[in-house]
Coordinates of N, CA and C in Angstrom, one line a residue:
X10 N 14.2 4.9 -32.4 CA 13.0 5.6 -32.4 C 11.9 4.6 -32.8
X11 N 10.7 4.8 -32.3 CA 9.5 4.0 -32.5 C 9.2 4.2 -34.0
X12 N 8.9 3.0 -34.6 CA 8.5 3.0 -36.0 C 7.1 2.7 -36.1
X13 N 6.3 3.6 -36.4 CA 4.9 3.4 -36.5 C 4.1 4.6 -37.0
X14 N 2.9 4.4 -37.5 CA 2.1 5.5 -38.0 C 2.8 6.4 -39.0
X15 N 3.6 5.7 -39.8 CA 4.2 6.4 -40.9 C 5.5 7.2 -40.6
X16 N 5.9 7.1 -39.4 CA 7.2 7.8 -39.0 C 8.3 6.9 -39.2
X17 N 9.3 7.3 -40.0 CA 10.5 6.5 -40.3 C 11.7 7.2 -39.6
X18 N 12.7 6.4 -39.3 CA 13.9 6.9 -38.7 C 14.5 7.9 -39.7
X19 N 14.8 9.1 -39.1 CA 15.4 10.1 -40.0 C 16.0 11.2 -39.0
X20 N 16.8 12.0 -39.6 CA 17.5 13.1 -38.8 C 16.8 14.4 -38.9
X21 N 15.6 14.3 -39.5 CA 14.8 15.5 -39.7 C 14.4 16.1 -38.3
X22 N 14.6 17.4 -38.1 CA 14.4 18.1 -36.9 C 13.0 17.9 -36.4
X23 N 12.0 18.0 -37.3 CA 10.6 17.8 -36.9 C 10.4 16.4 -36.3
X24 N 11.0 15.4 -36.9 CA 10.8 14.1 -36.3 C 11.5 13.9 -35.0
X25 N 12.7 14.5 -34.9 CA 13.4 14.4 -33.6 C 12.5 15.0 -32.5
X26 N 11.8 16.1 -32.8 CA 11.0 16.7 -31.8 C 9.8 15.8 -31.4
X27 N 9.3 15.1 -32.4 CA 8.2 14.1 -32.1 C 8.7 12.9 -31.3
X28 N 10.0 12.6 -31.4 CA 10.5 11.4 -30.6 C 10.4 11.6 -29.1
X29 N 10.3 12.8 -28.6 CA 10.1 13.1 -27.2 C 8.7 12.7 -26.8
X30 N 7.8 12.7 -27.7 CA 6.4 12.4 -27.4 C 6.0 11.0 -27.7
X31 N 6.7 10.3 -28.4 CA 6.4 8.9 -28.8 C 7.2 7.9 -28.0
X32 N 6.6 6.8 -27.7 CA 7.4 5.8 -26.9 C 8.5 5.2 -27.7
X33 N 9.6 5.0 -27.1 CA 10.8 4.4 -27.8 C 10.7 2.9 -27.7
X34 N 11.4 2.2 -28.6 CA 11.4 0.8 -28.6 C 11.9 0.3 -27.2
X35 N 12.8 1.0 -26.6 CA 13.3 0.6 -25.3 C 12.2 0.5 -24.2
X36 N 11.3 1.5 -24.2 CA 10.3 1.5 -23.1 C 9.3 0.4 -23.4
X37 N 9.2 0.0 -24.6 CA 8.2 -1.1 -25.0 C 8.9 -2.5 -24.9
X38 N 10.1 -2.6 -24.7 CA 10.8 -3.9 -24.5 C 10.2 -4.7 -23.4
X39 N 9.8 -5.9 -23.6 CA 9.2 -6.8 -22.5 C 10.1 -6.8 -21.3
X40 N 11.4 -6.9 -21.5 CA 12.3 -6.9 -20.3 C 12.3 -5.6 -19.5
X41 N 11.9 -4.5 -20.1 CA 11.8 -3.2 -19.4 C 10.5 -3.1 -18.7
X42 N 9.6 -3.9 -18.8 CA 8.3 -3.8 -18.1 C 8.5 -4.3 -16.6
X43 N 8.3 -3.5 -15.6 CA 8.4 -3.9 -14.3 C 7.6 -5.1 -13.9
X44 N 6.4 -5.1 -14.4 CA 5.5 -6.2 -14.1 C 6.0 -7.6 -14.6
X45 N 6.7 -7.5 -15.7 CA 7.3 -8.8 -16.3 C 8.4 -9.3 -15.4
X46 N 9.4 -8.5 -15.1 CA 10.5 -8.9 -14.3 C 10.0 -9.4 -12.9
X47 N 9.1 -8.6 -12.3 CA 8.7 -8.9 -10.9 C 7.9 -10.2 -11.0
X48 N 7.1 -10.4 -12.0 CA 6.2 -11.6 -12.1 C 7.1 -12.8 -12.3
X49 N 8.1 -12.8 -13.2 CA 9.0 -13.9 -13.4 C 9.8 -14.2 -12.2
X50 N 10.3 -13.2 -11.5 CA 11.1 -13.4 -10.3 C 10.2 -14.0 -9.2
X51 N 9.0 -13.5 -9.0 CA 8.1 -14.0 -7.9 C 7.8 -15.5 -8.2
X52 N 7.5 -15.8 -9.4 CA 7.2 -17.2 -9.7 C 8.5 -18.1 -9.5
X53 N 9.6 -17.6 -9.8 CA 10.8 -18.4 -9.6 C 11.1 -18.6 -8.1
X54 N 10.9 -17.5 -7.3 CA 11.2 -17.6 -5.9 C 10.2 -18.6 -5.2
X55 N 8.9 -18.4 -5.6 CA 7.9 -19.3 -5.0 C 8.2 -20.8 -5.4
X56 N 8.6 -21.0 -6.7 CA 9.0 -22.3 -7.1 C 10.2 -22.9 -6.3
X57 N 11.1 -22.0 -5.9 CA 12.3 -22.5 -5.1 C 11.8 -22.9 -3.7
X58 N 10.7 -22.3 -3.2 CA 10.2 -22.7 -1.9 C 9.4 -24.0 -1.9
X59 N 8.8 -24.3 -3.0 CA 7.9 -25.4 -3.1 C 8.5 -26.8 -2.6
X60 N 9.6 -27.2 -3.2 CA 10.1 -28.5 -2.7 C 10.6 -28.5 -1.3
X61 N 10.9 -27.3 -0.7 CA 11.4 -27.2 0.7 C 10.2 -27.2 1.6
X62 N 9.0 -26.8 1.1 CA 7.8 -26.7 2.0 C 7.0 -28.0 1.9
X63 N 7.2 -28.8 0.9 CA 6.4 -30.1 0.8 C 6.6 -31.0 1.9
X64 N 7.9 -31.2 2.4 CA 8.1 -32.1 3.6 C 7.4 -31.6 4.9
X65 N 7.1 -30.3 4.9 CA 6.4 -29.7 6.0 C 4.9 -29.8 5.9
X66 N 4.5 -30.2 4.6 CA 3.0 -30.3 4.3 C 2.4 -28.9 4.1
X67 N 3.2 -27.9 3.7 CA 2.7 -26.6 3.6 C 2.8 -26.1 2.1
X68 N 1.8 -25.3 1.7 CA 1.9 -24.6 0.4 C 2.6 -23.3 0.8
X69 N 3.0 -22.6 -0.3 CA 3.7 -21.2 0.0 C 2.7 -20.3 0.7
X70 N 1.4 -20.2 0.3 CA 0.5 -19.2 1.0 C 0.3 -19.6 2.5
X71 N 0.3 -21.0 2.7 CA 0.1 -21.4 4.1 C 1.4 -21.1 4.9
X72 N 2.5 -21.2 4.3 CA 3.8 -20.9 4.9 C 3.8 -19.4 5.3
X73 N 3.3 -18.5 4.4 CA 3.3 -17.1 4.7 C 2.4 -16.8 5.9
X74 N 1.3 -17.5 6.0 CA 0.4 -17.3 7.2 C 1.1 -17.7 8.4
X75 N 1.8 -18.9 8.4 CA 2.5 -19.3 9.6 C 3.6 -18.3 9.9
X76 N 4.4 -17.9 9.0 CA 5.5 -16.9 9.3 C 4.9 -15.7 9.9
X77 N 3.8 -15.2 9.4 CA 3.1 -14.0 9.9 C 2.8 -14.2 11.4
X78 N 2.2 -15.4 11.7 CA 1.8 -15.7 13.1 C 3.0 -15.9 14.0
X79 N 4.1 -16.5 13.5 CA 5.3 -16.7 14.3 C 5.9 -15.3 14.7
X80 N 5.8 -14.4 13.7 CA 6.5 -13.1 13.9 C 5.6 -12.2 14.8
X81 N 4.3 -12.1 14.5 CA 3.4 -11.2 15.2 C 2.6 -11.8 16.4
X82 N 2.6 -13.1 16.5 CA 1.8 -13.7 17.5 C 0.3 -13.7 17.0
X83 N -0.6 -14.0 18.0 CA -2.0 -14.1 17.6 C -2.5 -12.8 16.8
X84 N -3.2 -13.1 15.7 CA -3.8 -11.9 15.0 C -5.2 -12.2 14.6
X85 N -6.0 -11.1 14.5 CA -7.3 -11.3 14.0 C -7.3 -11.6 12.6
X86 N -8.3 -12.2 12.1 CA -8.4 -12.6 10.7 C -8.2 -11.3 9.8
X87 N -8.8 -10.2 10.3 CA -8.7 -8.9 9.5 C -7.3 -8.5 9.5
X88 N -6.6 -8.5 10.6 CA -5.2 -8.0 10.6 C -4.3 -9.0 9.8
X89 N -4.5 -10.2 9.9 CA -3.7 -11.2 9.1 C -3.9 -11.0 7.6
X90 N -5.2 -10.8 7.2 CA -5.5 -10.5 5.8 C -4.8 -9.2 5.4
X91 N -4.8 -8.1 6.2 CA -4.2 -6.9 5.9 C -2.7 -7.1 5.7
X92 N -2.1 -7.8 6.6 CA -0.6 -8.0 6.6 C -0.2 -8.8 5.3
X93 N -1.0 -9.7 4.9 CA -0.7 -10.5 3.7 C -1.3 -10.1 2.4
X94 N -2.1 -9.0 2.5 CA -2.8 -8.4 1.4 C -3.7 -9.4 0.8
X95 N -4.4 -10.2 1.6 CA -5.4 -11.2 1.2 C -6.8 -10.9 1.6
X96 N -7.8 -11.1 0.8 CA -9.1 -10.9 1.2 C -9.6 -12.1 2.0
X97 N -10.7 -12.0 2.7 CA -11.2 -13.1 3.6 C -11.5 -14.3 2.8
X98 N -12.0 -14.2 1.6 CA -12.3 -15.3 0.7 C -11.1 -16.2 0.4
X99 N -10.0 -15.6 0.3 CA -8.7 -16.3 0.1 C -8.1 -16.8 1.4
X100 N -8.1 -16.0 2.4 CA -7.5 -16.3 3.6 C -8.2 -17.4 4.5
X101 N -9.5 -17.3 4.5 CA -10.3 -18.3 5.3 C -10.0 -19.7 5.0
X102 N -9.9 -20.1 3.7 CA -9.6 -21.6 3.4 C -8.2 -21.9 3.8
X103 N -7.3 -21.0 3.7 CA -5.9 -21.2 4.2 C -5.9 -21.5 5.7
X104 N -6.6 -20.7 6.4 CA -6.5 -20.8 7.9 C -7.3 -22.1 8.3
X105 N -8.4 -22.4 7.6 CA -9.1 -23.6 7.9 C -8.3 -24.9 7.7
X106 N -7.5 -24.8 6.6 CA -6.6 -26.0 6.3 C -5.5 -26.1 7.3
X107 N -5.0 -25.0 7.7 CA -3.9 -25.0 8.8 C -4.5 -25.5 10.1
X108 N -5.8 -25.1 10.4 CA -6.4 -25.6 11.6 C -6.6 -27.1 11.5
X109 N -7.1 -27.6 10.4 CA -7.3 -29.0 10.2 C -6.0 -29.8 10.4
X110 N -4.9 -29.2 10.0 CA -3.6 -29.8 10.2 C -3.0 -29.7 11.6
X111 N -3.7 -29.0 12.4 CA -3.4 -28.8 13.8 C -2.3 -27.8 14.1
X112 N -2.1 -26.9 13.1 CA -1.0 -25.9 13.2 C -1.4 -24.6 13.8
X113 N -2.7 -24.2 13.6 CA -3.3 -23.0 14.2 C -4.6 -23.3 14.8
X114 N -5.0 -22.3 15.7 CA -6.4 -22.4 16.2 C -7.1 -21.1 16.0
X115 N -8.4 -21.2 15.8 CA -9.2 -20.0 15.6 C -10.0 -19.9 16.9
X116 N -10.1 -18.6 17.4 CA -10.9 -18.4 18.6 C -11.7 -17.1 18.4
X117 N -12.9 -17.1 18.8 CA -13.7 -15.8 18.8 C -13.3 -15.0 20.1
X118 N -13.2 -13.7 19.9 CA -12.8 -12.9 21.0 C -13.9 -12.7 22.0
X119 N -13.6 -12.5 23.3 CA -14.6 -12.3 24.3 C -15.4 -11.0 24.1
X120 N -14.7 -10.0 23.6 CA -15.3 -8.7 23.5 C -16.2 -8.5 22.3
X121 N -15.9 -9.3 21.3 CA -16.7 -9.2 20.0 C -16.7 -10.6 19.4
X122 N -17.9 -11.2 19.5 CA -18.1 -12.6 19.0 C -17.8 -12.7 17.5
X123 N -18.0 -11.5 16.8 CA -17.7 -11.5 15.3 C -16.3 -11.6 15.0
X124 N -15.4 -11.2 15.9 CA -14.0 -11.2 15.6 C -13.3 -12.5 15.9
X125 N -12.5 -13.0 15.0 CA -11.8 -14.3 15.2 C -10.3 -14.1 15.2
X126 N -9.6 -14.6 16.3 CA -8.2 -14.5 16.4 C -7.6 -15.8 16.0
X127 N -6.5 -15.7 15.3 CA -5.7 -16.9 14.9 C -4.4 -17.0 15.7
X128 N -4.1 -18.1 16.2 CA -2.9 -18.3 16.9 C -2.2 -19.6 16.5
X129 N -0.9 -19.7 16.8 CA -0.2 -20.9 16.5 C -0.3 -22.0 17.6
X130 N -0.5 -23.2 17.3 CA -0.6 -24.3 18.3 C 0.8 -24.7 18.7
X131 N 0.9 -25.6 19.6 CA 2.2 -26.1 20.0 C 2.8 -26.9 18.8
X132 N 2.0 -27.6 18.1 CA 2.5 -28.3 16.9 C 3.0 -27.4 15.9
X133 N 2.3 -26.2 15.7 CA 2.8 -25.2 14.8 C 4.1 -24.6 15.2
X134 N 4.3 -24.4 16.5 CA 5.5 -23.9 17.1 C 6.7 -24.8 16.8
X135 N 6.4 -26.1 16.8 CA 7.5 -27.1 16.6 C 8.0 -27.0 15.2
X136 N 7.4 -26.3 14.3 CA 7.8 -26.2 12.9 C 8.8 -25.1 12.7
X137 N 9.0 -24.2 13.6 CA 9.8 -23.0 13.4 C 11.2 -23.3 13.0
X138 N 11.9 -24.3 13.6 CA 13.3 -24.6 13.2 C 13.3 -25.1 11.7
X139 N 12.4 -25.9 11.3 CA 12.4 -26.4 9.9 C 12.1 -25.2 9.0
X140 N 11.2 -24.3 9.4 CA 10.9 -23.2 8.6 C 12.1 -22.2 8.4
X141 N 12.9 -22.0 9.5 CA 14.0 -21.2 9.4 C 15.0 -21.8 8.3
X142 N 15.1 -23.1 8.3 CA 16.0 -23.7 7.3 C 15.5 -23.5 5.9
X143 N 14.2 -23.5 5.7 CA 13.6 -23.2 4.4 C 14.1 -21.9 3.9
X144 N 13.9 -20.8 4.7 CA 14.3 -19.5 4.4 C 15.8 -19.5 4.0
X145 N 16.6 -20.0 4.9 CA 18.1 -20.0 4.7 C 18.5 -20.7 3.4
X146 N 17.8 -21.8 3.1 CA 18.1 -22.6 1.9 C 17.7 -21.8 0.6
X147 N 16.6 -21.1 0.7 CA 16.2 -20.3 -0.5 C 17.1 -19.2 -0.7
X148 N 17.5 -18.5 0.3 CA 18.5 -17.4 0.2 C 19.8 -17.9 -0.4
X149 N 20.2 -19.0 0.1 CA 21.5 -19.6 -0.4 C 21.4 -20.0 -1.9
X150 N 20.3 -20.5 -2.3 CA 20.1 -20.9 -3.7 C 20.0 -19.7 -4.6
X151 N 19.5 -18.6 -4.1 CA 19.5 -17.4 -4.9 C 20.9 -16.8 -5.1
X152 N 21.8 -17.2 -4.3 CA 23.2 -16.7 -4.4 C 23.4 -15.2 -4.1
X153 N 22.5 -14.7 -3.2 CA 22.7 -13.3 -2.9 C 23.5 -13.2 -1.5
X154 N 24.5 -12.3 -1.5 CA 25.2 -12.1 -0.3 C 24.3 -11.2 0.6
X155 N 24.6 -11.1 1.9 CA 23.8 -10.3 2.8 C 23.5 -8.9 2.4
X156 N 24.5 -8.2 1.8 CA 24.3 -6.9 1.3 C 23.3 -6.8 0.2
X157 N 23.4 -7.7 -0.7 CA 22.5 -7.8 -1.9 C 21.1 -8.1 -1.4
X158 N 21.0 -9.0 -0.4 CA 19.7 -9.3 0.1 C 19.0 -8.1 0.8
X159 N 19.8 -7.4 1.5 CA 19.3 -6.1 2.2 C 18.8 -5.1 1.1
X160 N 19.6 -5.0 0.0 CA 19.3 -4.1 -1.0 C 18.0 -4.5 -1.7
X161 N 17.9 -5.8 -2.0 CA 16.7 -6.3 -2.6 C 15.4 -6.1 -1.7
X162 N 15.6 -6.4 -0.4 CA 14.5 -6.1 0.6 C 14.1 -4.6 0.5
X163 N 15.1 -3.7 0.5 CA 14.9 -2.3 0.4 C 14.0 -1.9 -0.8
X164 N 14.5 -2.4 -2.0 CA 13.7 -2.1 -3.2 C 12.3 -2.7 -3.2
X165 N 12.2 -3.9 -2.7 CA 10.8 -4.5 -2.7 C 10.0 -3.7 -1.7
X166 N 10.5 -3.3 -0.6 CA 9.7 -2.5 0.3 C 9.2 -1.2 -0.3
X167 N 10.1 -0.5 -1.0 CA 9.7 0.7 -1.7 C 8.6 0.5 -2.8
X168 N 8.7 -0.7 -3.5 CA 7.7 -1.0 -4.5 C 6.4 -1.2 -3.7
X169 N 6.4 -2.0 -2.6 CA 5.2 -2.2 -1.8 C 4.6 -0.9 -1.3
X170 N 5.4 -0.1 -0.7 CA 5.0 1.3 -0.3 C 4.3 2.1 -1.4
X171 N 4.9 2.0 -2.6 CA 4.4 2.8 -3.7 C 3.1 2.2 -4.2
X172 N 2.9 0.9 -4.0 CA 1.7 0.3 -4.5 C 0.6 -0.1 -3.5
X173 N 0.9 0.2 -2.3 CA 0.0 -0.2 -1.1 C -1.4 0.2 -1.4
X174 N -1.7 1.3 -1.9 CA -3.1 1.7 -2.1 C -3.8 0.9 -3.2
X175 N -3.0 0.2 -4.0 CA -3.7 -0.6 -5.0 C -4.1 -2.0 -4.5
X176 N -3.5 -2.3 -3.3 CA -3.8 -3.6 -2.7 C -5.1 -3.4 -1.8
X177 N -5.0 -2.5 -0.8 CA -6.1 -2.2 0.0 C -5.6 -1.1 1.0
X178 N -6.5 -0.3 1.6 CA -6.1 0.6 2.6 C -5.7 -0.1 3.9
X179 N -4.9 0.6 4.7 CA -4.5 -0.1 6.0 C -5.7 -0.2 6.8
X180 N -5.6 -1.2 7.8 CA -6.7 -1.5 8.6 C -6.6 -0.7 9.9
X181 N -7.5 -0.9 10.8 CA -7.5 -0.1 12.0 C -6.2 -0.3 12.9
X182 N -5.6 -1.4 12.9 CA -4.4 -1.7 13.7 C -3.2 -1.2 13.0
X183 N -3.3 -0.7 11.8 CA -2.1 -0.2 11.1 C -1.3 -1.2 10.4
X184 N -1.6 -2.5 10.5 CA -0.8 -3.5 9.8 C -1.0 -3.4 8.3
X185 N 0.1 -3.5 7.6 CA 0.1 -3.4 6.2 C 0.9 -4.5 5.6
X186 N 0.7 -4.8 4.3 CA 1.5 -5.8 3.7 C 2.9 -5.4 3.7
X187 N 3.8 -6.4 3.8 CA 5.2 -6.2 3.8 C 5.9 -6.4 5.1
X188 N 7.2 -6.5 5.1 CA 7.9 -6.7 6.3 C 7.8 -5.5 7.3
X189 N 7.9 -5.6 8.6 CA 7.9 -4.5 9.5 C 9.0 -3.6 9.3
X190 N 8.9 -2.4 9.7 CA 10.0 -1.4 9.6 C 10.8 -1.4 10.8

């Protein structure tokens, strides 16, 4: 039972009734906080990617941009931002750096000069084999079998679905953060 505000552990019926209304030590344990576990796991997984991405000259966020473009093909900046749950202030420098590296190109659309489409260059396409090995190596290092990996993806997707409104509403094309269904 939570010990605070003068309430001590006792078998008194009145205090047991109060225990339903007060947080227990279990719910306040750091390890029980979803944000803690997810944050530690995310940092660990990103750290596992870092040494594998360095030979490719990519940071983890740049890698995610490339993976999105390899999977979906050319995307507008707006759609790419929605897919990765990144605002334009964060996404634009990533795309500019990838363009400077010769991995992507930005083109204004013919129908709307304000809209920019991002696509992978031939040099960017040449990285796909190495990028596949990055993914395979990280999965191997995590020690998850295929069934566990599928379960993990399922749980992560449910968390993304439950929190999608906290990131941003879906855009006009319907692209949302997270893997496709």
